[in-house]
Coordinates of C-alpha atoms in Angstrom, one line a residue:
Chain M
X1 CA -1.1 39.2 -12.3
X2 CA -2.5 36.5 -10.1
X3 CA -3.5 34.5 -13.1
X4 CA 0.0 34.9 -14.6
X5 CA 1.5 33.8 -11.3
X6 CA -0.6 30.7 -11.1
X7 CA 0.3 29.8 -14.7
X8 CA 4.0 30.3 -13.9
X9 CA 3.6 28.2 -10.7
X10 CA 2.2 25.3 -12.7
X11 CA 5.5 25.1 -14.7
X12 CA 6.8 23.2 -11.7
X13 CA 4.7 20.3 -12.8
X14 CA 6.6 19.8 -16.0
X15 CA 9.3 17.7 -14.5
X16 CA 8.3 16.1 -11.2
X17 CA 11.6 14.4 -10.9
X18 CA 13.6 17.7 -11.1
X19 CA 11.2 19.6 -9.0
X20 CA 11.1 16.9 -6.3
X21 CA 14.9 16.8 -6.1
X22 CA 15.3 20.5 -6.1
X23 CA 12.7 20.9 -3.4
X24 CA 14.3 18.0 -1.4
X25 CA 17.7 19.5 -1.8
X26 CA 16.6 23.0 -0.8
X27 CA 14.5 21.6 2.0
X28 CA 17.4 19.6 3.4
X29 CA 19.6 22.8 3.3
X30 CA 16.7 24.6 5.0
X31 CA 16.4 22.0 7.7
X32 CA 20.2 22.3 8.4
X33 CA 19.8 26.1 8.5
X34 CA 16.8 25.9 10.9
X35 CA 18.7 23.6 13.2
X36 CA 21.8 25.9 13.3
X37 CA 19.6 28.9 13.9
X38 CA 17.8 27.0 16.6
X39 CA 21.2 26.2 18.2
X40 CA 22.2 29.8 18.1
X41 CA 18.8 30.9 19.4
X42 CA 18.6 28.2 22.2
X43 CA 22.1 29.2 23.3
X44 CA 21.0 32.8 23.7
X45 CA 17.6 31.8 25.1
X46 CA 18.9 31.8 28.6
X47 CA 19.8 35.5 28.2
X48 CA 16.6 36.2 26.2
X49 CA 14.3 34.7 28.8
X50 CA 16.3 35.6 31.9
X51 CA 14.4 37.1 34.8
X52 CA 14.5 40.9 34.6
X53 CA 14.5 41.3 38.3
X54 CA 17.2 38.8 39.2
X55 CA 20.8 39.8 39.7
X56 CA 23.9 37.8 40.5
X57 CA 26.9 38.7 42.7
X58 CA 30.2 36.9 42.3
X59 CA 33.9 37.3 43.0
X60 CA 35.3 40.2 41.0
X61 CA 38.1 38.1 39.5
X62 CA 36.1 35.1 38.4
X63 CA 33.0 33.1 39.4
X64 CA 35.3 30.2 40.3
X65 CA 36.6 32.0 43.3
X66 CA 34.4 31.8 46.4
X67 CA 32.8 34.6 48.5
X68 CA 32.6 34.6 52.3
X69 CA 29.2 33.3 53.6
X70 CA 28.5 36.6 55.4
X71 CA 28.2 38.4 52.0
X72 CA 24.8 36.9 51.5
X73 CA 23.4 38.7 54.5
X74 CA 25.2 41.9 53.4
X75 CA 23.5 41.7 50.0
X76 CA 20.1 41.2 51.7
X77 CA 20.7 44.4 53.6
X78 CA 21.1 46.5 50.5
X79 CA 18.0 48.6 49.9
X80 CA 16.0 47.3 46.9
X81 CA 17.0 43.6 47.4
X82 CA 13.8 41.7 48.0
X83 CA 15.4 38.3 48.7
X84 CA 18.8 36.7 48.2
X85 CA 20.1 33.1 48.1
X86 CA 23.5 31.6 47.7
X87 CA 24.9 28.4 46.3
X88 CA 28.0 26.5 45.4
X89 CA 28.7 24.7 42.2
X90 CA 29.2 21.0 43.2
X91 CA 30.1 19.2 40.0
X92 CA 28.7 15.8 40.8
X93 CA 29.0 12.8 38.6
X94 CA 27.2 9.5 38.6
X95 CA 29.9 6.9 39.3
X96 CA 28.4 4.4 36.8
X97 CA 27.8 7.1 34.1
X98 CA 30.8 9.5 34.4
X99 CA 30.0 11.1 31.0
X100 CA 26.5 12.1 32.0
X101 CA 26.6 15.9 32.5
X102 CA 24.1 17.8 34.7
X103 CA 24.3 20.8 36.9
X104 CA 24.6 20.0 40.6
X105 CA 24.5 22.7 43.2
X106 CA 24.5 23.1 46.9
X107 CA 21.9 25.7 47.6
X108 CA 20.6 27.6 50.6
X109 CA 17.4 25.6 50.9
X110 CA 15.2 28.1 52.8
X111 CA 15.5 30.9 50.2
X112 CA 16.4 29.1 47.0
X113 CA 12.9 28.6 45.7
X114 CA 11.9 32.1 46.6
X115 CA 14.5 33.5 44.3
X116 CA 14.0 30.9 41.6
X117 CA 10.2 30.8 41.9
X118 CA 9.9 29.6 38.2
X119 CA 11.4 26.3 39.4
X120 CA 8.1 24.8 40.5
X121 CA 8.1 22.2 43.2
X122 CA 5.1 20.9 45.1
X123 CA 4.6 22.0 48.7
X124 CA 4.8 18.3 49.8
X125 CA 8.1 17.8 48.0
X126 CA 9.5 21.0 49.3
X127 CA 8.5 20.2 52.9
X128 CA 10.0 16.8 52.7
X129 CA 13.2 18.2 51.3
X130 CA 13.5 20.9 54.0
X131 CA 13.2 18.3 56.7
X132 CA 15.8 16.0 55.1
X133 CA 19.5 17.1 55.4
X134 CA 20.6 14.6 52.7
X135 CA 17.6 15.4 50.5
X136 CA 17.8 16.5 46.9
X137 CA 15.4 18.2 44.5
X138 CA 16.0 17.3 40.8
X139 CA 14.6 18.6 37.5
X140 CA 12.0 16.4 36.0
X141 CA 14.0 15.8 32.8
X142 CA 17.0 14.5 34.8
X143 CA 14.7 12.4 37.0
X144 CA 13.0 10.9 34.0
X145 CA 16.3 10.2 32.3
X146 CA 18.0 8.6 35.3
X147 CA 14.8 6.8 36.4
X148 CA 14.9 8.5 39.8
X149 CA 11.8 8.5 41.9
X150 CA 11.0 10.3 45.2
X151 CA 12.5 8.2 48.0
X152 CA 15.3 6.8 45.9
X153 CA 18.8 6.8 47.4
X154 CA 21.4 8.2 45.1
X155 CA 25.2 8.1 45.5
X156 CA 27.1 10.7 43.5
X157 CA 30.8 11.3 43.1
X158 CA 32.1 14.8 43.9
X159 CA 34.6 16.3 41.5
X160 CA 35.2 19.6 43.2
X161 CA 34.5 18.1 46.6
X162 CA 35.9 14.6 46.4
X163 CA 34.2 11.5 47.8
X164 CA 31.0 9.6 47.5
X165 CA 28.0 11.7 48.5
X166 CA 24.7 10.0 49.5
X167 CA 21.4 11.8 48.7
X168 CA 17.7 10.9 49.0
X169 CA 15.5 12.2 46.2
X170 CA 12.8 14.2 48.0
X171 CA 11.2 16.0 45.1
X172 CA 11.1 17.0 41.5
X173 CA 10.8 20.5 40.0
X174 CA 9.6 21.7 36.7
X175 CA 10.6 25.0 35.1
X176 CA 8.0 27.4 34.1
X177 CA 10.5 29.7 32.3
X178 CA 12.5 28.7 29.2
X179 CA 15.8 30.0 30.6
X180 CA 15.8 27.4 33.4
X181 CA 17.4 24.0 33.0
X182 CA 15.1 21.2 33.9
X183 CA 18.0 18.9 34.6
X184 CA 19.6 20.3 37.7
X185 CA 20.4 18.5 40.9
X186 CA 19.9 20.7 44.0
X187 CA 20.7 19.8 47.6
X188 CA 21.3 21.5 50.9
X189 CA 24.3 23.8 51.2
X190 CA 24.5 22.9 54.9
X191 CA 25.1 19.3 53.9
X192 CA 28.1 20.3 51.9
X193 CA 29.4 22.9 54.4
X194 CA 29.3 20.6 57.3
X195 CA 31.8 18.3 55.7
X196 CA 34.2 21.1 54.8
X197 CA 37.1 22.4 56.9
X198 CA 39.7 25.2 56.6
X199 CA 39.3 27.9 54.0
X200 CA 36.6 26.1 52.1
X201 CA 34.2 26.2 55.1
X202 CA 31.6 28.9 55.1
X203 CA 32.3 30.0 51.6
X204 CA 29.8 30.4 48.8
X205 CA 30.0 30.4 45.0
X206 CA 27.8 33.3 44.4
X207 CA 24.7 35.2 45.6
X208 CA 21.6 35.6 43.5
X209 CA 19.0 38.2 44.5
X210 CA 15.6 39.3 43.4
X211 CA 15.1 43.1 43.4
X212 CA 11.9 45.0 44.2
X213 CA 12.1 47.1 41.0
X214 CA 13.6 45.5 37.9
X215 CA 14.1 48.9 36.3
X216 CA 16.6 49.7 39.1
X217 CA 18.6 46.5 38.7
X218 CA 21.6 48.3 37.4
X219 CA 21.6 50.8 40.3
X220 CA 21.1 48.1 42.9
X221 CA 23.9 46.1 41.4
X222 CA 26.3 49.0 41.7
X223 CA 25.1 49.6 45.3
X224 CA 25.9 46.0 46.2
X225 CA 29.4 46.2 44.7
X226 CA 30.0 49.4 46.6
X227 CA 29.3 47.6 49.8
X228 CA 32.3 45.3 49.2
X229 CA 34.6 47.9 47.6
X230 CA 36.7 48.4 50.7
X231 CA 36.8 44.7 51.7
X232 CA 39.5 42.1 50.9
X233 CA 37.2 40.4 48.4
X234 CA 35.4 42.7 45.9
X235 CA 32.4 41.6 43.9
X236 CA 30.9 42.2 40.6
X237 CA 27.1 42.2 40.3
X238 CA 25.1 42.1 37.1
X239 CA 21.7 41.2 35.9
X240 CA 21.0 37.5 35.2
X241 CA 20.7 38.5 31.5
X242 CA 24.1 40.2 31.5
X243 CA 25.6 37.3 33.4
X244 CA 24.3 34.9 30.8
X245 CA 25.5 37.1 28.0
X246 CA 29.0 37.4 29.5
X247 CA 29.0 33.6 29.8
X248 CA 28.1 33.2 26.2
X249 CA 30.8 35.7 25.1
X250 CA 33.3 33.0 26.0
X251 CA 31.8 31.0 23.1
X252 CA 31.8 33.8 20.6
X253 CA 34.2 32.1 18.2
X254 CA 31.9 29.0 18.1
X255 CA 28.8 31.2 17.6
X256 CA 30.5 33.0 14.8
X257 CA 31.5 29.7 13.1
X258 CA 27.8 28.5 13.3
X259 CA 26.7 31.8 11.7
X260 CA 29.2 31.3 8.9
X261 CA 28.1 27.7 8.4
X262 CA 24.5 28.7 8.2
X263 CA 25.4 31.3 5.5
X264 CA 27.3 28.7 3.6
X265 CA 24.2 26.5 3.7
X266 CA 22.2 29.3 2.2
X267 CA 24.8 29.7 -0.5
X268 CA 24.5 26.0 -1.4
X269 CA 20.7 26.4 -1.5
X270 CA 21.1 29.4 -3.8
X271 CA 23.2 27.3 -6.2
X272 CA 20.7 24.4 -6.2
X273 CA 17.8 26.7 -7.0
X274 CA 19.8 28.7 -9.5
X275 CA 20.7 25.6 -11.4
X276 CA 17.2 24.4 -11.7
X277 CA 15.8 27.7 -12.7
X278 CA 18.5 28.3 -15.3
X279 CA 17.8 24.8 -16.8
X280 CA 14.1 25.6 -17.0
X281 CA 14.7 28.9 -18.7
X282 CA 17.0 27.3 -21.2
X283 CA 14.5 24.6 -22.0
X284 CA 11.6 27.0 -22.4
X285 CA 13.2 29.6 -24.6
X286 CA 10.8 28.8 -27.4
X287 CA 7.8 29.2 -25.1
X288 CA 9.0 32.5 -24.0
X289 CA 9.4 33.5 -27.7
X290 CA 5.9 32.3 -28.4
X291 CA 4.6 34.4 -25.5
X292 CA 6.4 37.4 -26.8
X293 CA 5.1 36.7 -30.3
X294 CA 1.5 36.7 -29.1
X295 CA 1.9 40.1 -27.4
X296 CA 3.5 39.4 -24.0
X297 CA 6.2 41.9 -23.2
X298 CA 9.7 41.2 -21.7
X299 CA 8.6 42.1 -18.2
X300 CA 5.8 39.5 -18.5
X301 CA 8.4 36.9 -19.3
X302 CA 10.7 38.0 -16.5
X303 CA 7.7 37.8 -14.2
X304 CA 7.0 34.3 -15.3
X305 CA 10.5 33.2 -14.4
X306 CA 10.6 35.0 -11.0
X307 CA 7.1 33.7 -10.2
X308 CA 8.0 30.2 -10.9
X309 CA 11.2 30.5 -8.8
X310 CA 9.2 32.1 -6.0
X311 CA 6.8 29.2 -6.0
X312 CA 9.8 26.8 -5.9
X313 CA 11.0 28.8 -2.9
X314 CA 7.6 28.7 -1.2
X315 CA 7.3 24.9 -1.7
X316 CA 10.9 24.4 -0.5
X317 CA 10.4 26.6 2.5
X318 CA 7.1 24.9 3.5
X319 CA 8.6 21.5 3.1
X320 CA 11.8 22.4 5.0
X321 CA 9.9 23.9 7.9
X322 CA 7.4 21.1 7.7
X323 CA 10.2 18.6 8.2
X324 CA 12.3 20.6 10.7
X325 CA 9.5 21.7 13.0
X326 CA 8.3 18.3 14.1
X327 CA 11.8 16.8 13.9
X328 CA 13.4 19.4 16.1
X329 CA 10.5 19.9 18.5
X330 CA 9.5 16.3 19.0
X331 CA 12.8 14.3 18.5
X332 CA 16.0 16.3 18.4
X333 CA 14.9 19.0 20.9
X334 CA 13.8 16.5 23.5
X335 CA 17.0 14.6 23.1
X336 CA 19.1 17.7 23.5
X337 CA 17.1 19.0 26.4
X338 CA 17.6 15.6 28.2
X339 CA 21.3 15.3 27.4
X340 CA 22.5 18.9 27.2
X341 CA 20.0 20.6 29.3
X342 CA 22.6 22.7 31.1
X343 CA 23.5 24.4 27.7
X344 CA 20.2 24.1 26.0
X345 CA 17.4 24.1 28.6
X346 CA 14.9 24.8 25.8
X347 CA 15.6 23.6 22.3
X348 CA 12.7 24.2 20.0
X349 CA 12.1 25.9 16.7
X350 CA 10.9 29.3 17.4
X351 CA 8.0 30.4 15.1
X352 CA 10.1 33.5 14.1
X353 CA 12.9 31.1 12.9
X354 CA 10.3 29.1 10.8
X355 CA 8.9 32.3 9.3
X356 CA 12.5 33.5 8.6
X357 CA 13.4 30.2 6.9
X358 CA 10.4 30.4 4.6
X359 CA 11.1 34.1 3.8
X360 CA 14.8 33.2 3.1
X361 CA 13.7 30.4 0.8
X362 CA 11.5 32.7 -1.2
X363 CA 14.1 35.5 -1.3
X364 CA 16.9 33.1 -2.4
X365 CA 14.7 31.6 -5.1
X366 CA 13.9 35.0 -6.4
X367 CA 17.5 36.0 -6.2
X368 CA 18.5 32.8 -8.0
X369 CA 16.1 33.6 -10.8
X370 CA 17.4 37.1 -11.3
X371 CA 19.9 36.4 -14.0
X372 CA 17.8 33.7 -15.8
X373 CA 14.8 36.1 -15.8
X374 CA 16.8 38.8 -17.4
X375 CA 18.1 36.4 -20.0
X376 CA 14.5 35.2 -20.7
X377 CA 13.3 38.7 -21.1
X378 CA 16.0 39.3 -23.7
X379 CA 15.2 36.3 -25.8
X380 CA 15.3 37.2 -29.5
X381 CA 11.8 36.2 -30.6
X382 CA 12.8 35.7 -34.3
X383 CA 15.9 33.7 -33.5
X384 CA 14.0 31.5 -31.0
X385 CA 11.1 31.0 -33.4
X386 CA 13.5 30.1 -36.2
X387 CA 14.9 27.4 -33.9
X388 CA 11.3 26.2 -33.3
X389 CA 10.9 25.5 -37.0
Chain T
X1 CA 9.7 42.7 -60.0
X2 CA 6.1 41.6 -60.1
X3 CA 3.9 41.6 -57.1
X4 CA 1.0 40.0 -58.9
X5 CA -0.2 36.7 -57.6
X6 CA 0.7 33.6 -59.7
X7 CA -2.5 31.8 -59.1
X8 CA -5.9 32.8 -58.0
X9 CA -9.1 30.9 -57.3
X10 CA -12.6 31.9 -56.8
X11 CA -13.8 33.2 -53.5
X12 CA -15.8 30.8 -51.5
X13 CA -17.6 33.4 -49.4
X14 CA -20.9 31.8 -50.0
X15 CA -20.0 28.7 -47.9
X16 CA -22.1 27.6 -45.1
X17 CA -21.4 29.2 -41.7
X18 CA -19.7 27.1 -39.0
X19 CA -22.3 25.5 -36.8
X20 CA -20.2 26.4 -33.7
X21 CA -20.6 30.1 -34.2
X22 CA -24.0 30.5 -32.5
X23 CA -25.9 33.7 -32.3
X24 CA -25.1 34.4 -28.7
X25 CA -21.3 34.2 -29.2
X26 CA -19.0 37.2 -29.2
X27 CA -19.2 39.4 -32.3
X28 CA -15.9 38.4 -33.8
X29 CA -17.1 34.8 -34.3
X30 CA -20.2 35.8 -36.1
X31 CA -20.1 36.0 -39.9
X32 CA -18.5 39.4 -40.6
X33 CA -19.5 41.9 -43.2
X34 CA -17.3 41.6 -46.2
X35 CA -14.0 43.5 -45.8
X36 CA -13.7 46.7 -47.7
X37 CA -12.9 45.6 -51.3
X38 CA -9.5 46.7 -52.5
X39 CA -8.4 48.1 -49.1
X40 CA -4.8 47.0 -48.5
X41 CA -4.1 45.8 -45.0
X42 CA -0.5 44.9 -45.6
X43 CA 1.6 47.3 -47.6
X44 CA 5.3 47.0 -48.1
X45 CA 7.3 49.4 -50.2
X46 CA 11.0 48.8 -51.0
X47 CA 11.5 46.8 -47.9
X48 CA 15.0 45.5 -47.3
X49 CA 16.1 43.4 -44.4
X50 CA 19.8 42.9 -43.8
X51 CA 21.3 40.7 -41.1
X52 CA 25.0 40.6 -40.1
X53 CA 26.9 37.4 -39.6
X54 CA 29.9 38.9 -37.8
X55 CA 30.8 41.8 -40.0
X56 CA 29.4 40.2 -43.2
X57 CA 26.0 41.7 -44.2
X58 CA 23.4 39.3 -45.5
X59 CA 20.5 40.8 -47.3
X60 CA 17.5 38.5 -46.9
X61 CA 14.8 40.8 -48.3
X62 CA 15.9 43.0 -51.2
X63 CA 13.7 46.0 -51.9
X64 CA 10.5 44.0 -51.7
X65 CA 7.1 45.6 -52.3
X66 CA 3.8 44.0 -52.0
X67 CA 0.2 44.8 -51.1
X68 CA -2.3 42.4 -49.6
X69 CA -6.0 43.2 -49.4
X70 CA -8.1 42.9 -46.3
X71 CA -9.8 39.5 -46.2
X72 CA -7.3 37.8 -48.5
X73 CA -6.0 34.3 -48.0
X74 CA -2.5 34.2 -49.4
X75 CA 0.2 31.6 -49.5
X76 CA 3.9 32.4 -49.6
X77 CA 6.2 29.8 -51.1
X78 CA 9.8 29.6 -51.8
X79 CA 12.9 27.6 -51.1
X80 CA 14.7 27.6 -47.8
X81 CA 16.6 30.8 -47.2
X82 CA 14.4 32.7 -49.7
X83 CA 13.2 35.1 -46.9
X84 CA 9.7 33.7 -46.2
X85 CA 10.0 33.7 -42.5
X86 CA 11.8 37.0 -42.4
X87 CA 8.9 38.5 -44.4
X88 CA 6.4 36.9 -42.1
X89 CA 8.2 38.3 -39.1
X90 CA 8.1 41.8 -40.5
X91 CA 4.4 41.5 -41.3
X92 CA 3.8 40.1 -37.8
X93 CA 5.7 43.0 -36.1
X94 CA 8.4 40.7 -34.7
X95 CA 11.1 42.6 -36.6
X96 CA 11.6 45.9 -38.3
X97 CA 12.8 46.5 -41.9
X98 CA 16.3 47.7 -42.4
X99 CA 15.0 50.1 -45.0
X100 CA 11.7 50.7 -46.8
X101 CA 8.3 51.0 -45.3
X102 CA 6.1 48.2 -43.9
X103 CA 2.6 49.4 -43.1
X104 CA 0.5 46.7 -41.4
X105 CA -3.1 47.4 -40.4
X106 CA -2.3 51.1 -40.6
X107 CA 0.8 50.9 -38.4
X108 CA 4.3 51.8 -39.6
X109 CA 6.2 48.8 -38.2
X110 CA 9.6 50.5 -38.7
X111 CA 8.6 53.4 -36.5
X112 CA 7.3 51.5 -33.6
X113 CA 9.1 50.8 -30.3
X114 CA 9.4 47.3 -28.9
X115 CA 6.6 47.9 -26.5
X116 CA 4.4 49.3 -29.2
X117 CA 5.2 46.3 -31.4
X118 CA 4.1 44.0 -28.6
X119 CA 0.8 45.8 -28.2
X120 CA 0.4 45.7 -32.0
X121 CA 0.9 42.0 -32.1
X122 CA -1.5 41.5 -29.2
X123 CA -4.1 43.5 -31.0
X124 CA -3.7 42.7 -34.7
X125 CA -1.8 39.4 -35.1
X126 CA -2.8 35.8 -34.6
X127 CA 0.1 33.3 -34.8
X128 CA -0.1 29.8 -36.0
X129 CA 3.1 27.8 -35.8
X130 CA 4.2 24.6 -37.4
X131 CA 4.9 22.9 -34.1
X132 CA 1.8 24.3 -32.3
X133 CA 3.8 25.6 -29.4
X134 CA 1.1 25.1 -26.7
X135 CA 2.1 25.3 -23.1
X136 CA 2.0 21.7 -21.9
X137 CA 1.0 22.5 -18.3
X138 CA -2.2 24.3 -19.4
X139 CA -5.4 22.8 -20.7
X140 CA -6.7 23.6 -24.2
X141 CA -9.0 26.2 -22.8
X142 CA -6.2 27.8 -20.7
X143 CA -3.9 27.8 -23.7
X144 CA -6.5 29.6 -25.7
X145 CA -7.1 32.1 -22.9
X146 CA -3.4 33.2 -22.9
X147 CA -3.7 36.2 -25.3
X148 CA -6.7 37.4 -23.4
X149 CA -4.6 37.7 -20.2
X150 CA -3.2 40.9 -21.9
X151 CA -6.7 42.4 -22.0
X152 CA -8.9 43.7 -19.2
X153 CA -11.6 41.1 -19.7
X154 CA -13.0 39.4 -16.7
X155 CA -12.1 35.8 -15.9
X156 CA -15.6 34.7 -16.9
X157 CA -15.5 36.6 -20.2
X158 CA -12.0 35.2 -21.0
X159 CA -13.3 31.7 -20.3
X160 CA -16.4 32.3 -22.5
X161 CA -14.4 33.6 -25.4
X162 CA -11.9 30.8 -25.1
X163 CA -14.6 28.2 -25.2
X164 CA -16.2 29.9 -28.2
X165 CA -12.9 29.9 -30.1
X166 CA -12.5 26.2 -29.3
X167 CA -16.0 25.5 -30.5
X168 CA -15.2 27.3 -33.7
X169 CA -12.3 25.0 -34.2
X170 CA -14.3 21.9 -33.4
X171 CA -12.9 21.1 -30.0
X172 CA -15.9 21.5 -27.8
X173 CA -15.2 18.1 -26.2
X174 CA -11.5 18.7 -25.6
X175 CA -11.5 21.9 -23.7
X176 CA -10.1 20.4 -20.5
X177 CA -7.6 18.2 -22.2
X178 CA -3.9 18.9 -21.9
X179 CA -1.8 19.1 -25.1
X180 CA -0.3 15.6 -24.4
X181 CA -3.8 14.2 -24.5
X182 CA -4.5 15.6 -28.0
X183 CA -3.5 14.5 -31.5
X184 CA -1.3 16.7 -33.6
X185 CA -4.3 17.9 -35.6
X186 CA -6.2 18.7 -32.4
X187 CA -3.2 20.5 -31.0
X188 CA -3.0 22.7 -34.1
X189 CA -6.7 23.4 -33.7
X190 CA -6.1 24.6 -30.2
X191 CA -3.3 26.8 -31.6
X192 CA -5.7 28.2 -34.1
X193 CA -8.2 28.9 -31.4
X194 CA -5.5 30.7 -29.5
X195 CA -4.7 32.7 -32.6
X196 CA -8.2 33.8 -33.2
X197 CA -9.5 34.3 -29.6
X198 CA -8.6 37.9 -29.5
X199 CA -10.1 38.7 -32.9
X200 CA -6.8 39.6 -34.6
X201 CA -6.8 41.5 -37.9
X202 CA -4.3 39.1 -39.6
X203 CA -3.6 35.4 -39.1
X204 CA 0.0 34.6 -39.7
X205 CA 0.6 30.9 -40.3
X206 CA 4.1 29.5 -40.5
X207 CA 3.9 26.0 -42.1
X208 CA 0.7 25.2 -40.2
X209 CA 0.4 21.8 -41.7
X210 CA 4.1 20.9 -41.7
X211 CA 3.9 18.5 -38.8
X212 CA 0.6 16.9 -39.7
X213 CA -0.5 13.9 -41.8
X214 CA -2.5 14.5 -44.9
X215 CA -5.9 14.0 -43.4
X216 CA -5.2 16.3 -40.4
X217 CA -3.5 18.8 -42.7
X218 CA -6.6 18.9 -44.9
X219 CA -8.8 19.5 -41.8
X220 CA -6.6 22.4 -40.7
X221 CA -6.6 23.9 -44.2
X222 CA -10.4 23.5 -44.2
X223 CA -10.6 25.3 -40.9
X224 CA -8.3 28.2 -42.2
X225 CA -10.5 28.5 -45.3
X226 CA -13.6 28.7 -43.0
X227 CA -11.9 31.5 -41.0
X228 CA -11.2 33.3 -44.2
X229 CA -14.5 32.9 -45.9
X230 CA -16.9 32.9 -43.1
X231 CA -15.1 35.2 -40.6
X232 CA -13.3 37.3 -43.1
X233 CA -9.9 36.9 -41.5
X234 CA -6.9 38.0 -43.5
X235 CA -4.6 35.0 -43.7
X236 CA -1.0 34.9 -44.7
X237 CA 0.5 31.4 -44.8
X238 CA 4.1 30.3 -45.4
X239 CA 4.1 26.8 -46.8
X240 CA 6.2 24.3 -48.7
X241 CA 3.2 22.2 -49.4
X242 CA 1.6 22.8 -52.8
X243 CA -1.7 21.2 -51.6
X244 CA -1.8 23.8 -48.8
X245 CA -1.1 26.6 -51.2
X246 CA -4.0 25.4 -53.3
X247 CA -6.3 26.4 -50.5
X248 CA -5.1 30.0 -50.7
X249 CA -6.8 32.5 -53.0
X250 CA -3.4 33.8 -54.0
X251 CA 0.1 32.2 -53.9
X252 CA 3.2 34.3 -54.1
X253 CA 6.7 32.9 -54.7
X254 CA 9.7 34.3 -53.0
X255 CA 13.3 33.7 -54.2
X256 CA 16.5 35.2 -52.8
X257 CA 14.6 37.9 -51.1
X258 CA 12.5 39.0 -54.1
X259 CA 9.0 38.1 -55.1
X260 CA 8.9 36.3 -58.4

């Protein structure tokens, strides 16, 4: 069987032109498929790689509505909560580059890096930041992109909190977990709060906690919400993963559309492969007849066709992955992480997607060869030989 | 209807043995003992073959009977549409008679299933076509090995037998050449090596020299004669070429589905 497979595979050498274009067409389709799957995967990576022991507490109605500052201490008092921190979404823009999007947050400085310990910042940077009210810690991707260095003075424009805000870059963090955006801009919550008056003062966006036992996250979340049940402002607490999933649910239509497009791409690939295989079978009718004449049975002939198609699938898959892997990981992924880090903190081709792509290429090629192989097996030997002469 | 041959020439069984068939080669390439004199290897009794064009029946072979002895070298001639290829297909086990009985190497062709016919062909029949029909992506040796892929022989044994068959056909120095690197005559020699590599009972040749120039055709006919005389292969050859028919020991003429 192996020998038969190898002979069938060599049929791809008959027409380098056709084989090259078929492989190229299939590989391009596969690259598009891999990129789409990577978008879908990267989108869900935040949920996939979310910390199991981290829970978030927000306003019961929507995360846009603030919570009273004292809620943070109330959350810390709930049994099972190891540490809690709070923050406000700031929504800063760079005046000279208003289209540049990055997450900017006013965070409780003394606890933030305890709760987000996968955002690694050096002790020196952290100490400098804690001592500097206008200080900011930025993700290394954002710092590199904007050319910011420690000690630089940066003026940002507030969108939620209007005005020009002056910051000093005190340090740079680097995420050790894929779910964390490496492009965030973090500064002291006190710096923001000190400028606020009226109802906005002493309010926080949400509270994030680490729990002592991740298996009890759901129970502790319920316990936290129960604390605020009788108050004017109720809360909803959920795991970081659930929070990310509920955030993604808002984009379900887009995700479904991407799914559909990726299936359409596979359909196109199936047609490309099917056309090539059908052409090959038509051209080789007489060879199949000769094989039958010298004693090969119909299943041998069908095997020849499927084996040749499978080889085409393997080659297309390997070429497609061979192109997509370095392109996405070294070029596209880096660009996306730099420019869209808030949505795609980690944009790389997962090995599982690469394996899936090769598997799909082989399966599609085999599927495309199904009808041609059946036709080849049914070749009338005498008719075909008569045409041979 | 007569089934007697219309010409006959003397046997050349005392010809020199082919130099390629050395003593250490597989048994089928050594000079065989003479086939059993008078034993029929092909027997057809009242064979009719009818095709349908739409609803119109077309009788191509009409109650044909013939007997061919083991070790014979027979030529089959006749005008186009006379039924030569149909008869050849029946003898080769590619088709079954509509009526009558065709017994080839002891097998009743009409009673065999498709799978049994495939195995019958693999065991008993060696095909030589007019247009060689080699696989272009395989070397000469690999083409010759093809029928052996249906056997349980080891890779080394398959290779050895293929090389021996190629030596018998005089292509020792072209084993690793692809068909496109060979002349027409050489391609036909590879096809002959492919036809004999599994030691078939009968060689079935359909216009084996039809695509060749005179010199190459003569070489191929010489080779077929050698296979018949030295290796005792039964050969049935369809041809339009009187010079080719001259090489056969018996020539039969077919016209409108009947032997003349």
